[in-house]
Structures are given as structure tokens and as C-alpha cells.
């Protein structure tokens, strides 16, 4: 049974920083990628940052230069360092694990989310 647990969310003032963590447990056949997505009230869920097992990354244009994703394959843990936070960053942030099963089927598992509120 795979479990994802996000942590690090909270209330921060504009211009501040937060570091989100997502720790996975359980067994999978092959890890493909881990990433962070967010969903603001009344908005669609969107990709924030993605990291593949080879270390390559993708970022949404809105967070480039401010957010940094990193990961530890051995620990199956992914982090999101968020700097220069803006009110528009307020959202529930979700961790997602993309992996393959023994039949090479693509699978995805979502965490329950952690709330980030940027407000003065």
C-alpha cells in the first residue's frame, strides 16, 4: 500500500518562504516522477513543478525563479522550496507520484494536500 504525506503548509506573509515536503511509503515497481500541483478556490488544478528520476525538472511559468523542486529517490521524498511568495500562490498543494507497476502500466497516486495561505 502506497501512502503520500504532505507537510509544511501554513500561513505566510507576502515575500516570505515555505518549504513543502512529501514523503512516500510503501512499495512500487518503478518510480517515474514526483511533482507538486496546486488548486486555488474556484480554479482548476495546475502543475507547479515536476521532477523526474534523472533529476530533470519542469516548472510552471508563474513560479520560475521563485520555486525549486528537489527530491531524494532513495527516500522517495520530494520537496518544494517556495520563495518570494505572492497572494496568488494561495492554494492547496498536492503531491503526486507517477510510477509503473509490474506490467509497466502507468500509475499515479495523490496525497491529500497541504494548504498554503499567503496573506498580510
mmCIF file with all atom_site columns, C-alpha atoms in Angstrom:
data_model
loop_
_atom_site.group_PDB
_atom_site.id
_atom_site.type_symbol
_atom_site.label_atom_id
_atom_site.label_alt_id
_atom_site.label_comp_id
_atom_site.label_asym_id
_atom_site.label_entity_id
_atom_site.label_seq_id
_atom_site.pdbx_PDB_ins_code
_atom_site.Cartn_x
_atom_site.Cartn_y
_atom_site.Cartn_z
_atom_site.occupancy
_atom_site.B_iso_or_equiv
_atom_site.pdbx_formal_charge
_atom_site.auth_seq_id
_atom_site.auth_comp_id
_atom_site.auth_asym_id
_atom_site.auth_atom_id
_atom_site.pdbx_PDB_model_num
ATOM 1   C CA . UNK A 1 1   ? 0.000   0.000  0.000   1.00 0.00 ? 1   UNK A CA 1
ATOM 2   C CA . UNK A 1 2   ? 1.443   3.344  -1.096  1.00 0.00 ? 2   UNK A CA 1
ATOM 3   C CA . UNK A 1 3   ? 0.971   6.423  1.038   1.00 0.00 ? 3   UNK A CA 1
ATOM 4   C CA . UNK A 1 4   ? 1.918   10.054 0.388   1.00 0.00 ? 4   UNK A CA 1
ATOM 5   C CA . UNK A 1 5   ? 2.032   12.549 3.234   1.00 0.00 ? 5   UNK A CA 1
ATOM 6   C CA . UNK A 1 6   ? 2.493   16.275 2.575   1.00 0.00 ? 6   UNK A CA 1
ATOM 7   C CA . UNK A 1 7   ? 3.687   18.705 5.213   1.00 0.00 ? 7   UNK A CA 1
ATOM 8   C CA . UNK A 1 8   ? 4.984   22.250 5.550   1.00 0.00 ? 8   UNK A CA 1
ATOM 9   C CA . UNK A 1 9   ? 1.946   24.278 4.576   1.00 0.00 ? 9   UNK A CA 1
ATOM 10  C CA . UNK A 1 10  ? 0.718   27.196 6.605   1.00 0.00 ? 10  UNK A CA 1
ATOM 11  C CA . UNK A 1 11  ? 0.211   30.941 6.724   1.00 0.00 ? 11  UNK A CA 1
ATOM 12  C CA . UNK A 1 12  ? 2.967   33.206 5.448   1.00 0.00 ? 12  UNK A CA 1
ATOM 13  C CA . UNK A 1 13  ? 3.201   36.898 4.566   1.00 0.00 ? 13  UNK A CA 1
ATOM 14  C CA . UNK A 1 14  ? 3.837   38.074 1.004   1.00 0.00 ? 14  UNK A CA 1
ATOM 15  C CA . UNK A 1 15  ? 7.530   37.857 0.220   1.00 0.00 ? 15  UNK A CA 1
ATOM 16  C CA . UNK A 1 16  ? 8.034   35.056 2.700   1.00 0.00 ? 16  UNK A CA 1
ATOM 17  C CA . UNK A 1 17  ? 9.148   31.477 2.200   1.00 0.00 ? 17  UNK A CA 1
ATOM 18  C CA . UNK A 1 18  ? 7.878   27.982 2.887   1.00 0.00 ? 18  UNK A CA 1
ATOM 19  C CA . UNK A 1 19  ? 9.289   24.529 2.281   1.00 0.00 ? 19  UNK A CA 1
ATOM 20  C CA . UNK A 1 20  ? 6.877   21.717 1.490   1.00 0.00 ? 20  UNK A CA 1
ATOM 21  C CA . UNK A 1 21  ? 7.745   18.060 1.919   1.00 0.00 ? 21  UNK A CA 1
ATOM 22  C CA . UNK A 1 22  ? 6.117   14.925 0.567   1.00 0.00 ? 22  UNK A CA 1
ATOM 23  C CA . UNK A 1 23  ? 7.179   11.563 1.911   1.00 0.00 ? 23  UNK A CA 1
ATOM 24  C CA . UNK A 1 24  ? 6.129   8.344  0.232   1.00 0.00 ? 24  UNK A CA 1
ATOM 25  C CA . UNK A 1 25  ? 5.946   4.954  1.854   1.00 0.00 ? 25  UNK A CA 1
ATOM 26  C CA . UNK A 1 26  ? 5.123   1.509  0.598   1.00 0.00 ? 26  UNK A CA 1
ATOM 27  C CA . UNK A 1 27  ? 6.448   -0.467 -2.335  1.00 0.00 ? 27  UNK A CA 1
ATOM 28  C CA . UNK A 1 28  ? 6.261   0.256  -6.066  1.00 0.00 ? 28  UNK A CA 1
ATOM 29  C CA . UNK A 1 29  ? 7.854   -1.416 -9.059  1.00 0.00 ? 29  UNK A CA 1
ATOM 30  C CA . UNK A 1 30  ? 9.428   1.651  -10.654 1.00 0.00 ? 30  UNK A CA 1
ATOM 31  C CA . UNK A 1 31  ? 9.289   5.339  -9.803  1.00 0.00 ? 31  UNK A CA 1
ATOM 32  C CA . UNK A 1 32  ? 8.910   7.652  -12.815 1.00 0.00 ? 32  UNK A CA 1
ATOM 33  C CA . UNK A 1 33  ? 8.376   11.138 -11.408 1.00 0.00 ? 33  UNK A CA 1
ATOM 34  C CA . UNK A 1 34  ? 7.146   13.136 -8.449  1.00 0.00 ? 34  UNK A CA 1
ATOM 35  C CA . UNK A 1 35  ? 5.605   16.546 -8.557  1.00 0.00 ? 35  UNK A CA 1
ATOM 36  C CA . UNK A 1 36  ? 3.618   19.306 -6.951  1.00 0.00 ? 36  UNK A CA 1
ATOM 37  C CA . UNK A 1 37  ? 0.262   20.571 -8.144  1.00 0.00 ? 37  UNK A CA 1
ATOM 38  C CA . UNK A 1 38  ? -1.980  23.224 -6.660  1.00 0.00 ? 38  UNK A CA 1
ATOM 39  C CA . UNK A 1 39  ? -5.621  24.183 -6.714  1.00 0.00 ? 39  UNK A CA 1
ATOM 40  C CA . UNK A 1 40  ? -6.914  27.576 -5.650  1.00 0.00 ? 40  UNK A CA 1
ATOM 41  C CA . UNK A 1 41  ? -10.581 28.127 -4.741  1.00 0.00 ? 41  UNK A CA 1
ATOM 42  C CA . UNK A 1 42  ? -12.685 28.181 -7.889  1.00 0.00 ? 42  UNK A CA 1
ATOM 43  C CA . UNK A 1 43  ? -9.707  27.307 -10.087 1.00 0.00 ? 43  UNK A CA 1
ATOM 44  C CA . UNK A 1 44  ? -8.541  24.211 -11.929 1.00 0.00 ? 44  UNK A CA 1
ATOM 45  C CA . UNK A 1 45  ? -5.742  22.130 -10.523 1.00 0.00 ? 45  UNK A CA 1
ATOM 46  C CA . UNK A 1 46  ? -2.454  23.072 -12.182 1.00 0.00 ? 46  UNK A CA 1
ATOM 47  C CA . UNK A 1 47  ? 1.077   21.763 -12.365 1.00 0.00 ? 47  UNK A CA 1
ATOM 48  C CA . UNK A 1 48  ? 3.570   23.677 -10.232 1.00 0.00 ? 48  UNK A CA 1
ATOM 49  C CA . UNK A 1 49  ? 6.756   21.653 -10.589 1.00 0.00 ? 49  UNK A CA 1
ATOM 50  C CA . UNK A 1 50  ? 7.782   18.169 -11.668 1.00 0.00 ? 50  UNK A CA 1
ATOM 51  C CA . UNK A 1 51  ? 10.973  16.212 -11.115 1.00 0.00 ? 51  UNK A CA 1
ATOM 52  C CA . UNK A 1 52  ? 11.969  13.019 -12.899 1.00 0.00 ? 52  UNK A CA 1
ATOM 53  C CA . UNK A 1 53  ? 14.240  10.310 -11.576 1.00 0.00 ? 53  UNK A CA 1
ATOM 54  C CA . UNK A 1 54  ? 17.107  11.547 -13.759 1.00 0.00 ? 54  UNK A CA 1
ATOM 55  C CA . UNK A 1 55  ? 16.928  14.907 -11.989 1.00 0.00 ? 55  UNK A CA 1
ATOM 56  C CA . UNK A 1 56  ? 15.358  16.896 -14.806 1.00 0.00 ? 56  UNK A CA 1
ATOM 57  C CA . UNK A 1 57  ? 12.627  19.339 -13.816 1.00 0.00 ? 57  UNK A CA 1
ATOM 58  C CA . UNK A 1 58  ? 9.686   21.273 -15.218 1.00 0.00 ? 58  UNK A CA 1
ATOM 59  C CA . UNK A 1 59  ? 8.150   24.423 -13.735 1.00 0.00 ? 59  UNK A CA 1
ATOM 60  C CA . UNK A 1 60  ? 5.062   26.455 -14.355 1.00 0.00 ? 60  UNK A CA 1
ATOM 61  C CA . UNK A 1 61  ? 5.956   29.848 -15.815 1.00 0.00 ? 61  UNK A CA 1
ATOM 62  C CA . UNK A 1 62  ? 4.335   31.585 -12.857 1.00 0.00 ? 62  UNK A CA 1
ATOM 63  C CA . UNK A 1 63  ? 6.797   30.084 -10.357 1.00 0.00 ? 63  UNK A CA 1
ATOM 64  C CA . UNK A 1 64  ? 10.050  30.018 -12.327 1.00 0.00 ? 64  UNK A CA 1
ATOM 65  C CA . UNK A 1 65  ? 12.820  31.745 -10.431 1.00 0.00 ? 65  UNK A CA 1
ATOM 66  C CA . UNK A 1 66  ? 10.899  31.575 -7.162  1.00 0.00 ? 66  UNK A CA 1
ATOM 67  C CA . UNK A 1 67  ? 10.235  27.871 -6.524  1.00 0.00 ? 67  UNK A CA 1
ATOM 68  C CA . UNK A 1 68  ? 12.695  24.984 -6.535  1.00 0.00 ? 68  UNK A CA 1
ATOM 69  C CA . UNK A 1 69  ? 11.764  21.315 -6.587  1.00 0.00 ? 69  UNK A CA 1
ATOM 70  C CA . UNK A 1 70  ? 14.169  18.669 -5.352  1.00 0.00 ? 70  UNK A CA 1
ATOM 71  C CA . UNK A 1 71  ? 13.944  15.027 -4.469  1.00 0.00 ? 71  UNK A CA 1
ATOM 72  C CA . UNK A 1 72  ? 15.595  12.037 -2.900  1.00 0.00 ? 72  UNK A CA 1
ATOM 73  C CA . UNK A 1 73  ? 14.948  8.874  -4.895  1.00 0.00 ? 73  UNK A CA 1
ATOM 74  C CA . UNK A 1 74  ? 16.188  6.572  -2.149  1.00 0.00 ? 74  UNK A CA 1
ATOM 75  C CA . UNK A 1 75  ? 13.817  8.096  0.389   1.00 0.00 ? 75  UNK A CA 1
ATOM 76  C CA . UNK A 1 76  ? 11.029  8.627  -2.175  1.00 0.00 ? 76  UNK A CA 1
ATOM 77  C CA . UNK A 1 77  ? 10.674  12.155 -0.868  1.00 0.00 ? 77  UNK A CA 1
ATOM 78  C CA . UNK A 1 78  ? 10.132  15.374 -2.807  1.00 0.00 ? 78  UNK A CA 1
ATOM 79  C CA . UNK A 1 79  ? 10.477  18.962 -1.612  1.00 0.00 ? 79  UNK A CA 1
ATOM 80  C CA . UNK A 1 80  ? 9.262   22.310 -2.854  1.00 0.00 ? 80  UNK A CA 1
ATOM 81  C CA . UNK A 1 81  ? 11.140  25.390 -1.697  1.00 0.00 ? 81  UNK A CA 1
ATOM 82  C CA . UNK A 1 82  ? 8.902   28.411 -2.227  1.00 0.00 ? 82  UNK A CA 1
ATOM 83  C CA . UNK A 1 83  ? 10.423  31.883 -2.031  1.00 0.00 ? 83  UNK A CA 1
ATOM 84  C CA . UNK A 1 84  ? 9.049   35.364 -2.709  1.00 0.00 ? 84  UNK A CA 1
ATOM 85  C CA . UNK A 1 85  ? 5.537   34.104 -2.133  1.00 0.00 ? 85  UNK A CA 1
ATOM 86  C CA . UNK A 1 86  ? 2.615   36.075 -3.530  1.00 0.00 ? 86  UNK A CA 1
ATOM 87  C CA . UNK A 1 87  ? -1.079  36.077 -2.594  1.00 0.00 ? 87  UNK A CA 1
ATOM 88  C CA . UNK A 1 88  ? -1.783  34.347 -5.924  1.00 0.00 ? 88  UNK A CA 1
ATOM 89  C CA . UNK A 1 89  ? 0.220   31.372 -4.646  1.00 0.00 ? 89  UNK A CA 1
ATOM 90  C CA . UNK A 1 90  ? -2.522  30.662 -2.101  1.00 0.00 ? 90  UNK A CA 1
ATOM 91  C CA . UNK A 1 91  ? -3.851  27.181 -2.798  1.00 0.00 ? 91  UNK A CA 1
ATOM 92  C CA . UNK A 1 92  ? -3.989  23.617 -1.622  1.00 0.00 ? 92  UNK A CA 1
ATOM 93  C CA . UNK A 1 93  ? -0.770  21.985 -2.766  1.00 0.00 ? 93  UNK A CA 1
ATOM 94  C CA . UNK A 1 94  ? -0.882  18.319 -3.714  1.00 0.00 ? 94  UNK A CA 1
ATOM 95  C CA . UNK A 1 95  ? 1.954   15.869 -4.075  1.00 0.00 ? 95  UNK A CA 1
ATOM 96  C CA . UNK A 1 96  ? 1.735   13.333 -6.890  1.00 0.00 ? 96  UNK A CA 1
ATOM 97  C CA . UNK A 1 97  ? 3.766   10.197 -7.518  1.00 0.00 ? 97  UNK A CA 1
ATOM 98  C CA . UNK A 1 98  ? 3.910   8.701  -11.007 1.00 0.00 ? 98  UNK A CA 1
ATOM 99  C CA . UNK A 1 99  ? 5.095   5.121  -11.148 1.00 0.00 ? 99  UNK A CA 1
ATOM 100 C CA . UNK A 1 100 ? 4.862   1.888  -13.104 1.00 0.00 ? 100 UNK A CA 1
ATOM 101 C CA . UNK A 1 101 ? 3.553   -1.430 -11.891 1.00 0.00 ? 101 UNK A CA 1
ATOM 102 C CA . UNK A 1 102 ? 4.999   -4.831 -12.767 1.00 0.00 ? 102 UNK A CA 1
ATOM 103 C CA . UNK A 1 103 ? 3.064   -4.820 -16.073 1.00 0.00 ? 103 UNK A CA 1
ATOM 104 C CA . UNK A 1 104 ? 4.538   -1.411 -16.992 1.00 0.00 ? 104 UNK A CA 1
ATOM 105 C CA . UNK A 1 105 ? 1.175   0.285  -16.577 1.00 0.00 ? 105 UNK A CA 1
ATOM 106 C CA . UNK A 1 106 ? 1.415   3.939  -15.679 1.00 0.00 ? 106 UNK A CA 1
ATOM 107 C CA . UNK A 1 107 ? 0.004   4.680  -12.253 1.00 0.00 ? 107 UNK A CA 1
ATOM 108 C CA . UNK A 1 108 ? -0.440  7.812  -10.191 1.00 0.00 ? 108 UNK A CA 1
ATOM 109 C CA . UNK A 1 109 ? -1.028  8.392  -6.506  1.00 0.00 ? 109 UNK A CA 1
ATOM 110 C CA . UNK A 1 110 ? -2.096  11.693 -4.947  1.00 0.00 ? 110 UNK A CA 1
ATOM 111 C CA . UNK A 1 111 ? -1.555  12.996 -1.475  1.00 0.00 ? 111 UNK A CA 1
ATOM 112 C CA . UNK A 1 112 ? -4.357  14.637 0.461   1.00 0.00 ? 112 UNK A CA 1
ATOM 113 C CA . UNK A 1 113 ? -2.904  18.133 0.127   1.00 0.00 ? 113 UNK A CA 1
ATOM 114 C CA . UNK A 1 114 ? -1.500  20.844 2.358   1.00 0.00 ? 114 UNK A CA 1
ATOM 115 C CA . UNK A 1 115 ? -2.877  24.381 2.487   1.00 0.00 ? 115 UNK A CA 1
ATOM 116 C CA . UNK A 1 116 ? -0.626  27.355 1.745   1.00 0.00 ? 116 UNK A CA 1
ATOM 117 C CA . UNK A 1 117 ? -2.057  30.776 2.537   1.00 0.00 ? 117 UNK A CA 1
ATOM 118 C CA . UNK A 1 118 ? -0.142  33.913 1.549   1.00 0.00 ? 118 UNK A CA 1
ATOM 119 C CA . UNK A 1 119 ? -1.675  36.948 3.192   1.00 0.00 ? 119 UNK A CA 1
ATOM 120 C CA . UNK A 1 120 ? -0.720  40.051 5.121   1.00 0.00 ? 120 UNK A CA 1
#
